[in-house]
Coordinates of C-alpha atoms and ligand atoms in Angstrom, one line a residue:
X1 CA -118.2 -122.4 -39.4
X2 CA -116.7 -126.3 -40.2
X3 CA -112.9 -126.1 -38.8
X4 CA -111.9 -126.8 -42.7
X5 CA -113.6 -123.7 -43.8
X6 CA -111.8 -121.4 -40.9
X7 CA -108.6 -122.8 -41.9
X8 CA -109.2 -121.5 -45.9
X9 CA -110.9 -118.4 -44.3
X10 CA -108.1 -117.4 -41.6
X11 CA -105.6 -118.3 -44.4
X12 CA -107.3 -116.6 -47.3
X13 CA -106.1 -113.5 -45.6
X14 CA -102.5 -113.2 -44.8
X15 CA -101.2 -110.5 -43.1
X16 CA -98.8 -109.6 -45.9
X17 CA -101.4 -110.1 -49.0
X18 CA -102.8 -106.9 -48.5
X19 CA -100.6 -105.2 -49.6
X20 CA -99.1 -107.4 -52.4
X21 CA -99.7 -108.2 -56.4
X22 CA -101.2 -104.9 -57.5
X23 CA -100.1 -101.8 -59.3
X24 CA -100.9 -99.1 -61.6
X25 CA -101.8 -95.8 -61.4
X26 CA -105.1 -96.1 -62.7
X27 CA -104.5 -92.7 -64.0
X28 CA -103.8 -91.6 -67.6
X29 CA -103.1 -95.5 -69.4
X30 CA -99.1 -95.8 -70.0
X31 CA -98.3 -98.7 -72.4
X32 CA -97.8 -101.5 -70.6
X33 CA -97.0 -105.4 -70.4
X34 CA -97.3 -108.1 -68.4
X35 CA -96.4 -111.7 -68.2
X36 CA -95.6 -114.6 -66.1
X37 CA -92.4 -114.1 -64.3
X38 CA -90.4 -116.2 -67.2
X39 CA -91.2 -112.9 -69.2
X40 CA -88.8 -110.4 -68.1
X41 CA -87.3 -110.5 -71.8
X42 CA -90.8 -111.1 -73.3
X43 CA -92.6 -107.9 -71.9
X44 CA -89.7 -105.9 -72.8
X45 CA -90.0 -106.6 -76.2
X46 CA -93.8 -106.5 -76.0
X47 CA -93.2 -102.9 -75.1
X48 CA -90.7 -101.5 -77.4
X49 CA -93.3 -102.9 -80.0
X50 CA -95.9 -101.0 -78.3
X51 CA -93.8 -97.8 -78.0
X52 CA -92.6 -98.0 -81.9
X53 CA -96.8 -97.7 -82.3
X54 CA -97.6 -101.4 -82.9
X55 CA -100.0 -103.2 -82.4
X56 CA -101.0 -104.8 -78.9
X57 CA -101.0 -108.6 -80.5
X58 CA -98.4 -108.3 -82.3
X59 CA -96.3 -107.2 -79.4
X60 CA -97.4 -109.8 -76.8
X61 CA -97.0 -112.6 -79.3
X62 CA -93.6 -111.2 -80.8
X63 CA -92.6 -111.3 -76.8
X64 CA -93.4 -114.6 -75.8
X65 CA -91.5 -115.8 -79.2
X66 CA -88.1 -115.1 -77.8
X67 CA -89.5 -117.5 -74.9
X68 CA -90.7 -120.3 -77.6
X69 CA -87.3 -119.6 -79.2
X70 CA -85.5 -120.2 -75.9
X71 CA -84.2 -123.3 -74.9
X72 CA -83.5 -122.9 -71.9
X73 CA -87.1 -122.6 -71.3
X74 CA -88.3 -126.3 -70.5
X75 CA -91.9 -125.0 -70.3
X76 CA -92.9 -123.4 -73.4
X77 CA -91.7 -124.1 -77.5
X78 CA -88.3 -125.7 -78.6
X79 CA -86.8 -127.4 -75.3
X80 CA -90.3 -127.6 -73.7
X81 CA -90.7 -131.1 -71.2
X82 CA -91.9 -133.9 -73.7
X83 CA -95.2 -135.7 -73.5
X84 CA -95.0 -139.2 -72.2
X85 CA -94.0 -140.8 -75.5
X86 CA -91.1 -138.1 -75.8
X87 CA -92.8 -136.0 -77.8
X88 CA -92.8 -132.0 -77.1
X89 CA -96.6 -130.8 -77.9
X90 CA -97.8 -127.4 -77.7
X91 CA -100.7 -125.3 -76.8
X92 CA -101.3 -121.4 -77.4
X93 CA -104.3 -119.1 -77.9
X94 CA -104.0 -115.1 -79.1
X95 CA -107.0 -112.7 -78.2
X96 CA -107.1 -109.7 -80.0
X97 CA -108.9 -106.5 -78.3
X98 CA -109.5 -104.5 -80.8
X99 CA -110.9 -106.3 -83.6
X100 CA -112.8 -108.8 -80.6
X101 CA -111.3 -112.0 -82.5
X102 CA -109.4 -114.8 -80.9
X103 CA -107.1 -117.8 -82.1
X104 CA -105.7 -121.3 -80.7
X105 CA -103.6 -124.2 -81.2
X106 CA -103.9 -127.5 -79.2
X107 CA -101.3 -130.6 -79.6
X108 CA -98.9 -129.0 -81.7
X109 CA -95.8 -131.3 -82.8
X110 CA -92.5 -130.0 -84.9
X111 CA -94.0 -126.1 -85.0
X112 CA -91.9 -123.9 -82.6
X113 CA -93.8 -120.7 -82.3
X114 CA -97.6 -122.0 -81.7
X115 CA -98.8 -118.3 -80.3
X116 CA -98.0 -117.0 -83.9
X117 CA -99.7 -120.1 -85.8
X118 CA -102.7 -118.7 -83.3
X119 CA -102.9 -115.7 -84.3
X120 CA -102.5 -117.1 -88.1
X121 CA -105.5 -119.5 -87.4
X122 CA -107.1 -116.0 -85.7
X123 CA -106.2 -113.8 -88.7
X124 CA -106.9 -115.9 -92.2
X125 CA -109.6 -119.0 -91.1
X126 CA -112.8 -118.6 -89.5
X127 CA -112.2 -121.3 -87.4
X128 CA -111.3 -120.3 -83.1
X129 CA -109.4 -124.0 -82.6
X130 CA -107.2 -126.4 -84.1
X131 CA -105.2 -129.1 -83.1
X132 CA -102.6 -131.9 -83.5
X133 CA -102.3 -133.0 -87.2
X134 CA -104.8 -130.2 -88.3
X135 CA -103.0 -127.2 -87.2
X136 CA -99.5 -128.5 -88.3
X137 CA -100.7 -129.4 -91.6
X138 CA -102.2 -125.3 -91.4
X139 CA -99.0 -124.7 -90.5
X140 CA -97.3 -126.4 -93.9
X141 CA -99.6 -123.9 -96.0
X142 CA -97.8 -121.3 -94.5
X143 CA -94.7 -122.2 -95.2
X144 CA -93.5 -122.9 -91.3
X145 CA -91.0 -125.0 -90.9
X146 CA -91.0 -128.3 -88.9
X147 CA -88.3 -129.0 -86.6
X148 CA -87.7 -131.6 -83.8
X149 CA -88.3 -129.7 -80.5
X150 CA -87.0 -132.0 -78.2
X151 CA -83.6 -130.7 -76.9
X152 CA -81.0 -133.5 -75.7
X153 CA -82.0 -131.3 -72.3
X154 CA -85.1 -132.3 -72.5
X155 CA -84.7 -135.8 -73.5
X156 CA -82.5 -136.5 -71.0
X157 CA -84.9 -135.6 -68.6
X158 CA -87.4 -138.0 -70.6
X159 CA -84.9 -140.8 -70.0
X160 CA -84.9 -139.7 -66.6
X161 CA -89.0 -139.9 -66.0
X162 CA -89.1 -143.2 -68.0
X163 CA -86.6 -144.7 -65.6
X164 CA -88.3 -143.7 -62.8
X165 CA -91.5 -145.3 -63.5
X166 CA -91.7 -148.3 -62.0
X167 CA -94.5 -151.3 -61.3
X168 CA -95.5 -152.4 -57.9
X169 CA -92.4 -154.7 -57.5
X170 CA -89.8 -151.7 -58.3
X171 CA -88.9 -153.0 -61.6
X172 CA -88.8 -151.0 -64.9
X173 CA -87.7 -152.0 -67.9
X174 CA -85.5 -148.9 -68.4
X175 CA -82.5 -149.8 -66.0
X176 CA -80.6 -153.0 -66.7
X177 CA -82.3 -154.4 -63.6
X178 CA -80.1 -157.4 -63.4
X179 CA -76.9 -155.5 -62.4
X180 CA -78.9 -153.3 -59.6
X181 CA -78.0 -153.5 -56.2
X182 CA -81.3 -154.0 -54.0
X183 CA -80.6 -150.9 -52.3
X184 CA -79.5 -148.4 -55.0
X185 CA -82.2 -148.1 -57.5
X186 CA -81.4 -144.1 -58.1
X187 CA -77.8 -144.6 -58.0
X188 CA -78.2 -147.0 -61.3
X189 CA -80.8 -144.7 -63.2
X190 CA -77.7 -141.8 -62.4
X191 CA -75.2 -144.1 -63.5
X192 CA -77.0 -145.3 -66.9
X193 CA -78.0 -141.9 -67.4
X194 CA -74.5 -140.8 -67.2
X195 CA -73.5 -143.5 -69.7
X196 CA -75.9 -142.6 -71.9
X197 CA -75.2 -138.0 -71.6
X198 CA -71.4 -137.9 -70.8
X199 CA -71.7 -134.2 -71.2
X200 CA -74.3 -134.0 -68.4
X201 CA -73.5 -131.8 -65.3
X202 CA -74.4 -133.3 -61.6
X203 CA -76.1 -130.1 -62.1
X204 CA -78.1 -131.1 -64.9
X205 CA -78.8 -134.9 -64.1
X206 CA -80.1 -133.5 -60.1
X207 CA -82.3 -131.1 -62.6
X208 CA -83.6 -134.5 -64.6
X209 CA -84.6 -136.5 -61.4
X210 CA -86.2 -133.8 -60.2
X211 CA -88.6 -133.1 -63.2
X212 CA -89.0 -136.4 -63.1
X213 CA -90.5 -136.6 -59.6
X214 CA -92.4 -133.7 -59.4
X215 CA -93.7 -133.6 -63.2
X216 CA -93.2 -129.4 -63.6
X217 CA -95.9 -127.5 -65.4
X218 CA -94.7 -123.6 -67.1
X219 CA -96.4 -121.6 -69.8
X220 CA -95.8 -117.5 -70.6
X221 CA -99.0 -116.1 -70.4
X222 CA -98.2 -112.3 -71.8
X223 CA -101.0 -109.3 -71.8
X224 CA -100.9 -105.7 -72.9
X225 CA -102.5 -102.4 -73.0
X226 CA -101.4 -99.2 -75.0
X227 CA -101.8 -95.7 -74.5
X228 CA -105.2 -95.8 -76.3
X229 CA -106.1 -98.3 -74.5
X230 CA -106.5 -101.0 -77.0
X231 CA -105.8 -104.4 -75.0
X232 CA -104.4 -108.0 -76.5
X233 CA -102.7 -111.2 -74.6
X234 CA -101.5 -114.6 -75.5
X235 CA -100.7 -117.9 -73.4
X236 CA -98.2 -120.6 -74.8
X237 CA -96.7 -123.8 -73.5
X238 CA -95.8 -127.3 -73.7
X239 CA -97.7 -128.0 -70.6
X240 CA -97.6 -130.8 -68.0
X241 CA -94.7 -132.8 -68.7
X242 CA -94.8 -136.1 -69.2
X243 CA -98.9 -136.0 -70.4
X244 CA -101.0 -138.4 -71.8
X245 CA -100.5 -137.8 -75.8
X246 CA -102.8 -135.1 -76.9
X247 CA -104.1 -133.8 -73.0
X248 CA -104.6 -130.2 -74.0
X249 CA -104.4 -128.1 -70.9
X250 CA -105.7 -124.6 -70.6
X251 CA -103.7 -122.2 -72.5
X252 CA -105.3 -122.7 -75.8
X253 CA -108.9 -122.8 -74.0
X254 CA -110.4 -119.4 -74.8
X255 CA -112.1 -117.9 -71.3
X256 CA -109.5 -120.9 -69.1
X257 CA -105.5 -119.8 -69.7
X258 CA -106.7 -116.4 -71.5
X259 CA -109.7 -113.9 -72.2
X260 CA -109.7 -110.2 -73.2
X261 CA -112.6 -108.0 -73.5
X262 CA -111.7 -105.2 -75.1
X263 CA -114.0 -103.0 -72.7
X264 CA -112.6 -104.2 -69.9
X265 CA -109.6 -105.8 -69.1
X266 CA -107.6 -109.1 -70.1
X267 CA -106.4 -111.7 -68.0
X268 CA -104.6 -115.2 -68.3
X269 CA -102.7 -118.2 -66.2
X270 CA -100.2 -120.2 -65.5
X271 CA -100.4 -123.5 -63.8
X272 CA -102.2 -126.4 -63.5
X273 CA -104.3 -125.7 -66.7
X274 CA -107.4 -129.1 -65.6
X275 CA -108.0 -126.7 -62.6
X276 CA -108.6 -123.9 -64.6
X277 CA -110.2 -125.1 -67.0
X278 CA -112.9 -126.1 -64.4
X279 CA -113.7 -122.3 -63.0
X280 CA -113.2 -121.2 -67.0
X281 CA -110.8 -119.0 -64.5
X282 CA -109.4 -116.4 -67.6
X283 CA -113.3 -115.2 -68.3
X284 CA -113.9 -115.1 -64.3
X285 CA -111.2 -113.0 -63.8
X286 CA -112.5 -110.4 -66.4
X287 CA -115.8 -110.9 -65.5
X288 CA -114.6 -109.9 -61.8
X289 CA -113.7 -107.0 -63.2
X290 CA -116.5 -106.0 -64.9
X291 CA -118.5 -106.1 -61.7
X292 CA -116.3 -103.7 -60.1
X293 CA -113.6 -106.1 -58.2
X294 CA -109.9 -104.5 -58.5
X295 CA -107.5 -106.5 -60.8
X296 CA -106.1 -108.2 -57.5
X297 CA -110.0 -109.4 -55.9
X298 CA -111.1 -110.6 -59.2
X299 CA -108.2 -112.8 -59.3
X300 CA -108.1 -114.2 -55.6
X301 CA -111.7 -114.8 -55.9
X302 CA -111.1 -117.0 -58.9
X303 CA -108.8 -118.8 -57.1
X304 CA -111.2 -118.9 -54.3
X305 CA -113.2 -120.8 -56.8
X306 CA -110.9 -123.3 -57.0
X307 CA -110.1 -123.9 -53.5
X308 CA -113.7 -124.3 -53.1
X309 CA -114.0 -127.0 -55.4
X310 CA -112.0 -129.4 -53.2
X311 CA -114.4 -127.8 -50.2
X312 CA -110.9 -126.1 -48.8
X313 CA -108.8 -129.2 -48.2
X314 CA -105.4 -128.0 -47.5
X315 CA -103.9 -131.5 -48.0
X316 CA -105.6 -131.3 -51.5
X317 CA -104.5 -128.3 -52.8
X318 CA -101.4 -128.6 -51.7
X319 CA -100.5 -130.7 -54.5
X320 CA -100.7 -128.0 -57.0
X321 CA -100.1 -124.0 -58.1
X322 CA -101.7 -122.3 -60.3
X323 CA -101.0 -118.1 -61.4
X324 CA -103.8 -115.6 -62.3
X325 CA -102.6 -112.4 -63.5
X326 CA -104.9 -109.6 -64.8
X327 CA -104.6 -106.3 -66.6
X328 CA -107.5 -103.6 -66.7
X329 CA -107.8 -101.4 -69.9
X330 CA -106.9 -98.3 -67.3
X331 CA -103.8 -99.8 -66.4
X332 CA -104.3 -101.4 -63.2
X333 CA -103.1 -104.9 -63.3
X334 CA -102.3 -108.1 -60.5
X335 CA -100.7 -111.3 -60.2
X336 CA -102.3 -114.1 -57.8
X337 CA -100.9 -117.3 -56.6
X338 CA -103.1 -120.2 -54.8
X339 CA -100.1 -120.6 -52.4
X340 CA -97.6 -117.5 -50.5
X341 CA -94.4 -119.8 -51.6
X342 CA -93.8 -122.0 -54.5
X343 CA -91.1 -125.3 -54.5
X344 CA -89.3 -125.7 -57.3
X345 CA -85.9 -127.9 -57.0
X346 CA -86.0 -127.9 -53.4
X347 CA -86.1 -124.3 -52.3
X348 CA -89.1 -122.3 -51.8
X349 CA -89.7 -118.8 -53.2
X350 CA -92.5 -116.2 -53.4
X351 CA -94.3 -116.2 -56.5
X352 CA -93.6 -113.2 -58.7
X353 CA -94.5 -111.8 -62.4
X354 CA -93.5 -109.6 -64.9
X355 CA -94.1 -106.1 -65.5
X356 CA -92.6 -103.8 -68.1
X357 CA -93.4 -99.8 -68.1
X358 CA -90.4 -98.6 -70.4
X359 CA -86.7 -99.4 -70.0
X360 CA -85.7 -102.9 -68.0
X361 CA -88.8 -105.4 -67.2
X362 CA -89.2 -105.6 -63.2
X363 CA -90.8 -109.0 -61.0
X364 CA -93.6 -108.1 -58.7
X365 CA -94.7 -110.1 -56.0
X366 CA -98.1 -112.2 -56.3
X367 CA -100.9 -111.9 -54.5
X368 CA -101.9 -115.4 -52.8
X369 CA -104.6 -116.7 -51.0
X370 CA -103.1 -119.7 -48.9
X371 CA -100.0 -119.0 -47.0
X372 CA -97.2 -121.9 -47.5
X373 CA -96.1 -123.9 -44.3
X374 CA -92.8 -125.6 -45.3
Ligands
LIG1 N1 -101.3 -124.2 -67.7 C1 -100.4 -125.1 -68.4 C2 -101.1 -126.4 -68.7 O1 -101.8 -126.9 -67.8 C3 -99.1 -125.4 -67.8 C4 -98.6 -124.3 -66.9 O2 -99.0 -123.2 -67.0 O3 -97.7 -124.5 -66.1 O4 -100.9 -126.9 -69.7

């Protein structure tokens, strides 16, 4: 074995990951939900909407809305992270198990709650896809209104990124470059910044430089089962920040951020969507568990798929995270991280998602194949 493949083979099995991201019965099917762990609120919706005897799309997609609604939420909907221009463009697909039908939006502008234009593109075309002008012009016909979905948050983080970029020299046109000290480029972005958002926190402005420097990627992916066992999920987003004007990442790619087979099981991700998008990772995972592989194996071995294509570099994968998480039509369901601990603002934490049963959502800890040094 080549000493690169012993590190990803020693580390694909952590002494604690045996243990973690998988639950369920498997017994008699309860209704339940699942979702990234930005879901809490979003699964318990999903499942009072599944106890009241609705219907498993309607549920996950009325869920993720009070994330699209939120906006706090920098990832996904109003307040999600702009694309380079400053421009907040969604993404979102809706599978539907029991009628086998899907639906997606890529490049959204001005429409807040893409997984419901989804399942409208799902429900009255014929069409799976549509994107940027297309699907908000589709939107217009249904009488959805268009609002701006950049929050001053968000923008302010914009600012933030734009300032930062800088050519080989240090210079950027964004700071008024003739007042700044040699040595204190970041102290003069701070100090225009504050000029420009008085009301900004230190809180807020520490939050902007650092989605500026480590461009953050977030998306709810949300699936279900009932008690009959009928199966739905949905995947939304504003995806990377900062992107190239119309980069569509995976969550609207049908078999990449989400896949349901009514016979078997649904799953979804979270994540750096390009890397998904090459292992088609959602239709893996189901396919995983179609051959037999537990909820929690079928989504390690997609991510195995993905360490594998950068041959197990460490250095290389390091750079990114990506989430599986997968629900089986008995139940049974997982959530899998690429790496044991995830940084996010400077402190490192164990990737979780969200489960809801009945009464208060719950986080459960991830499955993950690589274990973290910090
Ligand atoms: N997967 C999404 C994308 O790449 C982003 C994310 O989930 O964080 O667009």
């Amino acid at each position: 074995m080549r000493r690169r493949d012993m590190l990803l083979a020693s580390a694909a099995l952590p002494a604690t990951a045996a243990s973690l991201g998988q639950s369920g019965t498997g017994g008699p099917v309860k209704n339940t939900v699942i979702s990234s762990a930005n879901g809490l609120a979003a699964c318990k919706r999903a499942h009072e909407i599944l106890e009241a005897g609705g219907d498993t799309l309607e549920a996950v997609v009325s869920g993720v809305t009070l994330v699209e609604d939120d906006p706090e939420d920098s990832s996904v909907g109003y307040g999600g992270l702009p694309n380079e221009e400053g421009v907040v463009e969604l993404d979102a697909s809706v599978m539907h198990g029991p009628s086998r039908r899907c639906g997606a939006v890529g490049a959204v502008h001005n429409i807040k709650n893409v997984a419901r234009l989804a399942k409208l593109v799902m429900e009255q075309t014929g069409h799976v896809l549509l994107v940027g002008d297309g699907a908000t012009r589709f939107a217009r016909t249904w009488g959805i209104p268009e609002i701006n979905l950049l929050t001053e948050k968000s923008r302010l983080a914009w600012v933030a990124w734009k300032q930062s970029q800088r050519d080989s020299s240090g210079h950027t046109n964004w700071t008024n470059w003739l007042d700044m000290p040699d040595d204190a480029p970041r102290k003069q972005a701070q100090n225009s910044l504050r000029r420009q958002f008085p009301e900004a926190s230190d809180e807020l402005l520490a939050w902007a430089f650092s989605v500026a420097k480590y461009p953050p990627t977030g998306t709810i992916n949300c699936l279900a089962v009932n008690e009959k066992g009928e199966m739905s999920g949905t995947t939304t987003t504003s995806g990377l920040a900062w992107k190239i004007p119309g980069r569509v990442g995976d969550s609207p790619i049908i078999g990449a951020g989400l896949f349901v087979d009514q016979e078997i099981g649904a799953a979804g991700s979270t994540g750096l969507g390009e890397e998904n998008i090459r292992i088609c990772g959602g239709h893996t995972v189901v396919e995983n568990m179609r051959h037999g592989m537990s909820p929690k194996d079928a989504c390690l071995d997609a991510m195995k798929r993905i360490a594998r294509n950068y041959n197990g570099d460490l250095k290389k994968l390091s750079r990114f995270d990506i989430n599986f998480y997968a629900l089986r039509k008995d139940g049974v369901f997982a959530g899998a991280s690429l790496w044991s601990g995830r940084m996010s603002h400077g402190y490192m934490s164990a990737p979780k998602f969200a489960v809801n049963q009945g009464g208060e959502s719950r986080l459960e800890e991830c499955a993950y194949l690589l274990e973290r040094k910090v």
